[in-house]
N, CA and C of each residue as an Amber inpcrd file, in Angstrom:
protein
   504
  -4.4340000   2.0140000  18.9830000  -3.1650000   1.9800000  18.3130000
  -2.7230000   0.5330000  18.1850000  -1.7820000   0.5030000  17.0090000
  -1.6900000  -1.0420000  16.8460000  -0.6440000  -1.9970000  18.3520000
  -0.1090000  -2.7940000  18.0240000   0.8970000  -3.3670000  18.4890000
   1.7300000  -3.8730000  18.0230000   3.2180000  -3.8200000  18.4010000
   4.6920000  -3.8800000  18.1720000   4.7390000  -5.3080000  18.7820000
   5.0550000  -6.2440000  17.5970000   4.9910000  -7.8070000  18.2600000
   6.3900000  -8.1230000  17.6500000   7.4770000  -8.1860000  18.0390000
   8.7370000  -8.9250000  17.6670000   9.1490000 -10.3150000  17.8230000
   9.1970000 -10.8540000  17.0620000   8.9830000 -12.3390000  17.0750000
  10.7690000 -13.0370000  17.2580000  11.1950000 -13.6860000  17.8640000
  12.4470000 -14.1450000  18.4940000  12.9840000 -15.2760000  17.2890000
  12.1580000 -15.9530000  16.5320000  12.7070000 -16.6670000  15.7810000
  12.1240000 -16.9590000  14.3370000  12.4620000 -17.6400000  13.1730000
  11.6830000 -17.2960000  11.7890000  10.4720000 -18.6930000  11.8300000
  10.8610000 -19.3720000  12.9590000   9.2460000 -20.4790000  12.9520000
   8.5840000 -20.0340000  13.5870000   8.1300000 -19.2210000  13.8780000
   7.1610000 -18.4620000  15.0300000   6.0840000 -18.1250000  14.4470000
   5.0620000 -18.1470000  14.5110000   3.8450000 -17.6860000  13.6470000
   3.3390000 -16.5330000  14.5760000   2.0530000 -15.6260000  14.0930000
   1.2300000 -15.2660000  14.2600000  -0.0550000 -14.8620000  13.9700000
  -1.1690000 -15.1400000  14.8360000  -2.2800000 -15.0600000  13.8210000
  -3.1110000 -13.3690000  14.1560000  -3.5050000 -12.8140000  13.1200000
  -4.4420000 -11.3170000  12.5060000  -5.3190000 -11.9380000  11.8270000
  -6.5430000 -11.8330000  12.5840000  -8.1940000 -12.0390000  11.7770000
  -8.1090000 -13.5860000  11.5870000  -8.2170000 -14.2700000  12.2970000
  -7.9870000 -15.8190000  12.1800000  -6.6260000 -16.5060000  10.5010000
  -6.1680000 -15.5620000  10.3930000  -5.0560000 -15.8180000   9.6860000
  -3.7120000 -16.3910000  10.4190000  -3.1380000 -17.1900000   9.9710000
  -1.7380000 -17.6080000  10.3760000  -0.7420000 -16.9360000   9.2280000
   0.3490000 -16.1380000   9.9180000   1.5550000 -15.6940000   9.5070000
   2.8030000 -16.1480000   9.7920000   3.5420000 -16.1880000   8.6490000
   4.5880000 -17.1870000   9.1300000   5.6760000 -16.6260000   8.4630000
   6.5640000 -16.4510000   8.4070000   7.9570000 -15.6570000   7.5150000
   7.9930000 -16.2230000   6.1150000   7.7650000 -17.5420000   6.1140000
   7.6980000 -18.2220000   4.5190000   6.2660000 -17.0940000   4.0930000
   5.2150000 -16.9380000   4.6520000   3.5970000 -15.9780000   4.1800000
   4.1420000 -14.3490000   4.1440000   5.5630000 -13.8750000   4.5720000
   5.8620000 -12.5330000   4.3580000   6.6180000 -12.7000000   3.2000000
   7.8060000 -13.5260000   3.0390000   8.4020000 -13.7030000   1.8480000
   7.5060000 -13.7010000   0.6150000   6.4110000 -14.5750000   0.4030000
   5.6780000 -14.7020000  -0.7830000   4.8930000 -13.3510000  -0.9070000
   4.0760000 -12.5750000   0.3460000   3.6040000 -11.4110000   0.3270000
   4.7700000 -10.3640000  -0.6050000   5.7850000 -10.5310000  -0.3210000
   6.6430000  -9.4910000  -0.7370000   6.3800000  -9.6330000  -2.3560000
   7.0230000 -11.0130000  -2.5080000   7.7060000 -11.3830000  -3.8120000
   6.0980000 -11.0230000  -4.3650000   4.9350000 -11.3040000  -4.2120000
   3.4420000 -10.9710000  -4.5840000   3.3670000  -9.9340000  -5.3370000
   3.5090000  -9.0540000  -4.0020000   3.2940000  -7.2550000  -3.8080000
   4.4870000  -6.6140000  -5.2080000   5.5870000  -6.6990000  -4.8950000
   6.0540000  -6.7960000  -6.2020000   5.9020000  -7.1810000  -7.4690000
   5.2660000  -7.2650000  -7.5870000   4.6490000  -7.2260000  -8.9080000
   3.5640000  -6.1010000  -9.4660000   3.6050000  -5.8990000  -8.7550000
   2.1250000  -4.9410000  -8.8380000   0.9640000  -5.2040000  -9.5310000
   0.1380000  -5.7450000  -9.1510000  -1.1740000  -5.3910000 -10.0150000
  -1.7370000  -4.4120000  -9.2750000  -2.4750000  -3.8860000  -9.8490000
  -3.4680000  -2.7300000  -9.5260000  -4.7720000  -3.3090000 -10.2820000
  -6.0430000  -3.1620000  -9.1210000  -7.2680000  -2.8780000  -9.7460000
  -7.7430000  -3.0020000 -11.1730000  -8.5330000  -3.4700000 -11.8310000
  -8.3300000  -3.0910000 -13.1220000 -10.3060000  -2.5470000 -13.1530000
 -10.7360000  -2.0240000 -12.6240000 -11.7100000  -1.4190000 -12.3750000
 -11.4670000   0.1290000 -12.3120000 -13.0070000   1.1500000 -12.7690000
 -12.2410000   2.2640000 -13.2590000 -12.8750000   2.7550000 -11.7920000
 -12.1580000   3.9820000 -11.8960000 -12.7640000   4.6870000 -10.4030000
 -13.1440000   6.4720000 -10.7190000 -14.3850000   6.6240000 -10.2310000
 -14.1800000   8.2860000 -10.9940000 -13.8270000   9.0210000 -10.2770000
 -13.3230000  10.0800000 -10.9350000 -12.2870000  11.1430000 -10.6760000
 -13.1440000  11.9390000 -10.2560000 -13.1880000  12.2810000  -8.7470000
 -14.1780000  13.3630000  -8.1180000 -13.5640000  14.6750000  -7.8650000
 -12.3530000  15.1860000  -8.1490000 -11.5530000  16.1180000  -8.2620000
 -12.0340000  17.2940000  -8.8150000 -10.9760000  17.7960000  -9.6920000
 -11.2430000  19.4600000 -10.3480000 -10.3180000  18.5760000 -11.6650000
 -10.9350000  19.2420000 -13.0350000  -9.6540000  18.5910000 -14.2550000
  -8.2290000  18.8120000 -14.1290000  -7.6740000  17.9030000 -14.7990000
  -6.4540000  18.0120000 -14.9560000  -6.2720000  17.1020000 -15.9920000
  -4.2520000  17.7770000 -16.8010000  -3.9550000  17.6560000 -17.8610000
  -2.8560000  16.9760000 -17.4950000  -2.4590000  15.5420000 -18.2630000
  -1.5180000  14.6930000 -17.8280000  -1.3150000  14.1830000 -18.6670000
  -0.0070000  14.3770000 -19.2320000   0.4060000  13.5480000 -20.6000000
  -0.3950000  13.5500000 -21.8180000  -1.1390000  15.1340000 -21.6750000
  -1.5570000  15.1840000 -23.1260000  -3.5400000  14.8500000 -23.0580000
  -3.4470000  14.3420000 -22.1980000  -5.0530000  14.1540000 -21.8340000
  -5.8990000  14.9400000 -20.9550000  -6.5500000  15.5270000 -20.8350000
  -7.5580000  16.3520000 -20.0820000  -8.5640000  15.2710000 -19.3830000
  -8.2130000  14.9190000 -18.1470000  -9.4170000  13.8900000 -17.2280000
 -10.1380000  15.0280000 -16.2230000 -11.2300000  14.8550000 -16.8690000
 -11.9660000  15.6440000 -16.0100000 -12.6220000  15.0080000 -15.2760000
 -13.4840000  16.0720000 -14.3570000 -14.3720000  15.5810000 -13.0060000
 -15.0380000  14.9370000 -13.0240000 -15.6390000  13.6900000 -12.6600000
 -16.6260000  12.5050000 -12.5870000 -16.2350000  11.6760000 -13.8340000
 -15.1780000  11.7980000 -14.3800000 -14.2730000  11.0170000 -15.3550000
 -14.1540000   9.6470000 -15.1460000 -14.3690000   8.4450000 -15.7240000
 -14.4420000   7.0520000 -15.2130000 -12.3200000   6.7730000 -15.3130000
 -11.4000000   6.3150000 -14.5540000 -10.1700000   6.4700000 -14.8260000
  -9.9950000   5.1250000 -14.3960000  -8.8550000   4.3360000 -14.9120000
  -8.4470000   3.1140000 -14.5590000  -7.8120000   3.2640000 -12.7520000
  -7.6700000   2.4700000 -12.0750000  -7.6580000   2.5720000 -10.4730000
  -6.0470000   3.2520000 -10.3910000  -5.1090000   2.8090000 -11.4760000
  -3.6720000   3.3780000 -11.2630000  -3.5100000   4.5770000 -11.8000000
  -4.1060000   4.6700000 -12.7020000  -4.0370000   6.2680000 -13.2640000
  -4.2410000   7.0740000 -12.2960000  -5.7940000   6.6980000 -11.9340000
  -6.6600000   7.7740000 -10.4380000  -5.5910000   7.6810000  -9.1970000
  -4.7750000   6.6810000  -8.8250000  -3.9790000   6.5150000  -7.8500000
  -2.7210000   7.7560000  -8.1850000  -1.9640000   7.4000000  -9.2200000
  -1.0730000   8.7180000  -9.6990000  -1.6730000  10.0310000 -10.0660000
  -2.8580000  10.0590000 -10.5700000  -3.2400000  11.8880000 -10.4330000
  -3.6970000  12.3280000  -8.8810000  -4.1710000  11.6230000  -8.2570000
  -4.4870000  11.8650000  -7.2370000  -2.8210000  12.2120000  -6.3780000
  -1.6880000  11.6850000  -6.1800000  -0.6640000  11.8320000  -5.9720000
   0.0040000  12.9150000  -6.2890000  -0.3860000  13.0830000  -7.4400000
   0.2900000  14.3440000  -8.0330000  -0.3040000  15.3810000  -8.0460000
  -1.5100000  15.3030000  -8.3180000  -2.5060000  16.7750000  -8.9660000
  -3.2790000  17.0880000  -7.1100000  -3.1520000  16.4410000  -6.4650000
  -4.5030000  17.0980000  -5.4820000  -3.6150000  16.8060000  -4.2080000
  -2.7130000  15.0830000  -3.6940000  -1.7210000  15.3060000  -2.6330000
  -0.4370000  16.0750000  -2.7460000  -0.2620000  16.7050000  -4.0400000
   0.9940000  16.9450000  -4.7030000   2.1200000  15.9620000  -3.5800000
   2.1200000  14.6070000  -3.9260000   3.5190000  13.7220000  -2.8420000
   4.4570000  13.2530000  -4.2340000   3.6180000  13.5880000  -5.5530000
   5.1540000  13.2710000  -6.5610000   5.2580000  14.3370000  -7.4990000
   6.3010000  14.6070000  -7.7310000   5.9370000  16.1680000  -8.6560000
   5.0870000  16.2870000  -9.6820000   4.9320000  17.1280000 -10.2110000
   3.9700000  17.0330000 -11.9690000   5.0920000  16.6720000 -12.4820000
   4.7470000  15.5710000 -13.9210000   5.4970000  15.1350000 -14.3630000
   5.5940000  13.6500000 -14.9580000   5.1390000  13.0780000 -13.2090000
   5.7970000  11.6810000 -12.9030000   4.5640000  10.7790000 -13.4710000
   5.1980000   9.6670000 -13.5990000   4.5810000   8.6940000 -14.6170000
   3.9470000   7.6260000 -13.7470000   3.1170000   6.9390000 -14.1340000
   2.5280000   5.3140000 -13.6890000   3.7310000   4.8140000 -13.5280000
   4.4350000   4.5370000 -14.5300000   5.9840000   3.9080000 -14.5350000
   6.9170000   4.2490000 -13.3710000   7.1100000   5.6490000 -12.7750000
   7.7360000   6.3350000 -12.1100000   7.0320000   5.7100000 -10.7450000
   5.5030000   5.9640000 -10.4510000   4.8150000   5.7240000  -9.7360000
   4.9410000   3.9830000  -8.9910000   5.0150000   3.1130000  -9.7290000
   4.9420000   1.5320000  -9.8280000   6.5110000   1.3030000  -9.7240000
   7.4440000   2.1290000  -9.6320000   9.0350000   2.3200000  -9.4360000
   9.6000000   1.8810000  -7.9730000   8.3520000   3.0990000  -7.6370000
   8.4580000   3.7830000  -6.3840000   8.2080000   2.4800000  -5.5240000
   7.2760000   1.9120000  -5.9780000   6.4190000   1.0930000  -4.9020000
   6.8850000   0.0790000  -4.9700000   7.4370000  -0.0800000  -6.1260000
   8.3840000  -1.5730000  -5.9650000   9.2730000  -1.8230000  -5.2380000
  10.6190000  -0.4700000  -4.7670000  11.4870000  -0.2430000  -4.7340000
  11.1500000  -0.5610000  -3.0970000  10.1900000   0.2900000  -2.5010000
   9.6110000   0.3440000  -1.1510000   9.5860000  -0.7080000  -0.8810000
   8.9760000  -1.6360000  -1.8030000   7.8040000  -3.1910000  -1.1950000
   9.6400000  -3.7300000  -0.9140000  10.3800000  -3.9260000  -1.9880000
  11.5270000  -4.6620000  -1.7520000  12.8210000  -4.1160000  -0.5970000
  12.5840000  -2.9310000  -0.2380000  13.5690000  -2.6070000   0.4870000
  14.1630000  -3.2060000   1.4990000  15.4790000  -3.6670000   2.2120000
  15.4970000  -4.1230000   3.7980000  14.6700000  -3.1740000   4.7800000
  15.0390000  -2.2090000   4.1760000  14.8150000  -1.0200000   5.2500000
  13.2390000  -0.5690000   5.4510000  12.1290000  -0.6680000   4.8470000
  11.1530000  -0.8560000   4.6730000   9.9810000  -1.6650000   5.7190000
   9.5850000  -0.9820000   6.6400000   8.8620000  -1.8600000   7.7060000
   7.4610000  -2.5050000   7.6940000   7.4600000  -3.6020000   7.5950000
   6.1130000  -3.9480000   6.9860000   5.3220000  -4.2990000   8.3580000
   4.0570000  -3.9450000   7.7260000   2.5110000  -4.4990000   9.0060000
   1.4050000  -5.1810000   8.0340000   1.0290000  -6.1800000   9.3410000
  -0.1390000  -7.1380000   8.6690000  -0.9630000  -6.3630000   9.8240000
  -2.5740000  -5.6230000   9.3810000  -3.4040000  -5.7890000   9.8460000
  -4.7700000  -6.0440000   9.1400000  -6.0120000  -5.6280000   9.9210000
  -7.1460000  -6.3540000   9.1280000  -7.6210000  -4.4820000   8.6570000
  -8.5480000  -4.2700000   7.0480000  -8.6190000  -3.4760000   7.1310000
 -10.3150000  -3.0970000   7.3740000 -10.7630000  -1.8990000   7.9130000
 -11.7900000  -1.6140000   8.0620000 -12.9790000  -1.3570000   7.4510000
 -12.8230000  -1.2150000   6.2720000 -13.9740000  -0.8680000   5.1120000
 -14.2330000  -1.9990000   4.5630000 -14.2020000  -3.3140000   4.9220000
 -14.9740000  -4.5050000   4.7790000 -15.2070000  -4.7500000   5.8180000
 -16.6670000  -5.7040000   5.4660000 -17.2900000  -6.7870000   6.5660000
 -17.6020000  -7.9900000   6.4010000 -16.6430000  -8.7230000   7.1760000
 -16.0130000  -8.6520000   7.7580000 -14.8000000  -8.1850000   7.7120000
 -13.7720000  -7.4390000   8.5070000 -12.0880000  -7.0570000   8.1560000
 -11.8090000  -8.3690000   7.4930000 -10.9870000  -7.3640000   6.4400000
  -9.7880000  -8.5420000   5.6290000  -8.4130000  -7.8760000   5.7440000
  -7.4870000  -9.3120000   5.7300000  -6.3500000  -9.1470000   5.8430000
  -5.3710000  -7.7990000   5.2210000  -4.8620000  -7.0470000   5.4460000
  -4.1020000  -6.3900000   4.6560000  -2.6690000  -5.8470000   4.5720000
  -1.6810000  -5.7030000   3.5830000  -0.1820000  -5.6420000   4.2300000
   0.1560000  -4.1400000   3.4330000   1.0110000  -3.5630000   4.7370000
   1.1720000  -2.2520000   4.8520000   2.9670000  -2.3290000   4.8520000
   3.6890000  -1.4980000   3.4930000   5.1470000  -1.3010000   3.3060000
   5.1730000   0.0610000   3.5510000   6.0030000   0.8600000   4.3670000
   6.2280000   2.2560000   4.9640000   8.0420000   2.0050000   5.1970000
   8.5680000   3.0730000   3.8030000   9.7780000   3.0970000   4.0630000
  10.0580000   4.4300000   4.6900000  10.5520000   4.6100000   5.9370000
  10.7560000   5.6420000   6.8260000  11.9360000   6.5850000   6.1280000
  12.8730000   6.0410000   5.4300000  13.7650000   7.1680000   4.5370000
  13.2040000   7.9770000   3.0370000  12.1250000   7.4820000   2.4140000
  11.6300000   7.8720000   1.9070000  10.1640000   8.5860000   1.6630000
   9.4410000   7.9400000   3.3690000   8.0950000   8.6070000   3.2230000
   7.1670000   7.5210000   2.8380000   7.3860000   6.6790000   1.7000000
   6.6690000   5.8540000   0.8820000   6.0890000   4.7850000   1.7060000
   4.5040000   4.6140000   1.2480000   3.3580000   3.7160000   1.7030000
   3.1110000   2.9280000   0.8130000   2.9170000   1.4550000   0.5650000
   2.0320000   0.9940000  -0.2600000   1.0850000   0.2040000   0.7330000
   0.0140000  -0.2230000  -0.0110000  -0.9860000  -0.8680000   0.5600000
  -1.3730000  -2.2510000  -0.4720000  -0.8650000  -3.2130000   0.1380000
  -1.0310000  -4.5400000  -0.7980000  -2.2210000  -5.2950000  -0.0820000
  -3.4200000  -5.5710000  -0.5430000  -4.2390000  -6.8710000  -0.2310000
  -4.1680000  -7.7260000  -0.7020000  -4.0220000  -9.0980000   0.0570000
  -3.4060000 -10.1640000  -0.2480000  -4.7620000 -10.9430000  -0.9970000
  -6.0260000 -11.0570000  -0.2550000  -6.8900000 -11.6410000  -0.6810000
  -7.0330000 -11.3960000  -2.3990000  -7.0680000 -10.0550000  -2.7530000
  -7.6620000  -9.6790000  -4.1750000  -5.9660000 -10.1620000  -4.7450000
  -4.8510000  -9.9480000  -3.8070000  -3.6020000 -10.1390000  -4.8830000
  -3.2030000  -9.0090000  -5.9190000  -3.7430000  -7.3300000  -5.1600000
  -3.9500000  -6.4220000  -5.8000000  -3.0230000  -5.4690000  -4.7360000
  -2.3870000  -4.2330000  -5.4190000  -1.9540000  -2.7880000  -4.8760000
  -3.1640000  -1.9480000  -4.6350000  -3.5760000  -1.5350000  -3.6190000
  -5.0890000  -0.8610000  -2.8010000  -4.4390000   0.4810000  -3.2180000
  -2.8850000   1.0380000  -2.7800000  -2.7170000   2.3650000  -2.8220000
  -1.5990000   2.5370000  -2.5930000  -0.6420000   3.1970000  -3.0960000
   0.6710000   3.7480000  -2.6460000   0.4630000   5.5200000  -2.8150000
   1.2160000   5.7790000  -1.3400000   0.9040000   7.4160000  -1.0500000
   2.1120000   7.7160000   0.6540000   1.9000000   8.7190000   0.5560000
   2.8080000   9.1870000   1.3590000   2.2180000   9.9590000   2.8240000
   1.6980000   8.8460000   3.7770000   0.9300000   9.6560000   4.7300000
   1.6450000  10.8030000   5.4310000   1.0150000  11.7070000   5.8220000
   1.4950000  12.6370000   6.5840000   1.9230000  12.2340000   8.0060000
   1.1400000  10.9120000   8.8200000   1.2990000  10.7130000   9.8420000
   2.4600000   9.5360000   9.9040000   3.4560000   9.3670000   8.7350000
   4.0350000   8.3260000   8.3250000   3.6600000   6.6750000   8.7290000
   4.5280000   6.1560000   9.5250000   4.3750000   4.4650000  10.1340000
   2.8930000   4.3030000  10.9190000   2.5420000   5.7800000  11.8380000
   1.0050000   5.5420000  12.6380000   0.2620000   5.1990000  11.8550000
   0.2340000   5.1260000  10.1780000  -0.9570000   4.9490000   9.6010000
  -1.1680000   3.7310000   9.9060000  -0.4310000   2.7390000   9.8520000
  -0.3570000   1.7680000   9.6960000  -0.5210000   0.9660000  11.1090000
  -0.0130000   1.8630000  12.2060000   0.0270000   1.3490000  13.5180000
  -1.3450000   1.5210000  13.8700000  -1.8160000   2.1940000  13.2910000
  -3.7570000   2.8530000  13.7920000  -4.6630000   1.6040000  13.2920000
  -4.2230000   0.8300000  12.3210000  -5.4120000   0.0980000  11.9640000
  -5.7030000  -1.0910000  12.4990000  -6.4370000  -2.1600000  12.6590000
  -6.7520000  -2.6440000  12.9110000  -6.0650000  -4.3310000  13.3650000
  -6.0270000  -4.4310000  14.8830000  -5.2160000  -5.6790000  15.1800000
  -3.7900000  -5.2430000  14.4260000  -3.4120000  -3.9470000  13.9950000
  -1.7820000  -3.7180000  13.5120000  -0.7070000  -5.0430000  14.1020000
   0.4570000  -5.3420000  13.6280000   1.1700000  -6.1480000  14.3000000
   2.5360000  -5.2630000  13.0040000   3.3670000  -5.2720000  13.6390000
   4.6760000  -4.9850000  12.4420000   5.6030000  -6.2390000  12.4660000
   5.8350000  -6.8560000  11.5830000   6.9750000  -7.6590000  11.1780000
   8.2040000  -7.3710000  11.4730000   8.7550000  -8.6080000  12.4960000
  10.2760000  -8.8070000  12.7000000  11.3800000  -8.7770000  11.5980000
  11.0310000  -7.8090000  10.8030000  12.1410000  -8.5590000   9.7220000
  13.4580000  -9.3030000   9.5010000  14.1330000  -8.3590000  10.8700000
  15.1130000  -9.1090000  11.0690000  15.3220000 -10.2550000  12.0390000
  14.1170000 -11.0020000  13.0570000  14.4310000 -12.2970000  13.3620000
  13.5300000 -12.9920000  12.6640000  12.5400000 -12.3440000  12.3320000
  11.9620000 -13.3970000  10.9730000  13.2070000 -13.8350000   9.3050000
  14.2790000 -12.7790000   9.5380000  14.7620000 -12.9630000   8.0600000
  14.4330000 -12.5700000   7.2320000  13.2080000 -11.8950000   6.9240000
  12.6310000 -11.6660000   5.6910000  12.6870000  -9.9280000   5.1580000
């Protein structure tokens, strides 16, 4: 399980995976993550078909990484109703990434080798996850774990951000 590191003042660093973190490196993470890019690589749809805005994406379907991120959300986790849009979707995650209330974690993630850095937004009033990697400068995933904040506490060297004696 990760660890709960509260930091006493906003010059305080800490380092995850030979990285240095510093409250000025969460501020820019934020202002980053906000923005959203997503992937621009397609990913196939290993699912069952589905009909979304008029299109039929079927199974082993090549789909852009945000599309596959929102059908997958909707059609198979059902965590946003049928309906909801990329737009709706990229709303959500913005809204999360920027929140006060919104608890962020830097850890390293596991499906590379070596771990790379990665930052985890989990707003506890809403449920909402995103997953920003800083290296690519890309959105990995926004979704709504079932195990809420542990997802984030489970991974690797976890640390959660002071937000409020960091300031940020």
């Amino acid at each position: 399980m990760g660890v709960q590191l509260t930091m006493e003042a906003p010059e305080e660093t800490i380092v995850v995976l030979r990285e240095t973190i510093t409250s000025e490196t969460v501020r820019e993470v934020i202002r980053k993550a906000s923005i959203l890019h997503w992937g621009t690589h397609l990913l196939r749809w290993r699912y069952f078909d589905v009909s979304h805005e008029g299109v039929i994406y079927h199974r082993d379907a090549l789909v852009p990484t945000a599309l596959w991120h929102l059908l997958k959300r909707v059609y198979v986790d059902q965590e946003w109703p049928f309906g909801a849009t990329l737009e709706k979707l990229n709303e959500d995650a913005r809204a999360t990434i920027e929140s006060p209330g919104t608890e962020i974690y830097v850890y390293g993630y596991y499906r590379t080798d070596p771990s790379r850095l990665q930052w985890g937004f989990f707003n506890p009033a809403t449920g909402i996850a995103v997953v920003y990697d800083a290296e690519a400068d890309l959105v990995a995933t926004v979704f709504k774990p079932e195990e809420g904040r542990l997802f984030f506490q489970r991974q690797i060297a976890a640390i959660k951000i002071d937000r409020e004696g960091w300031q940020v």
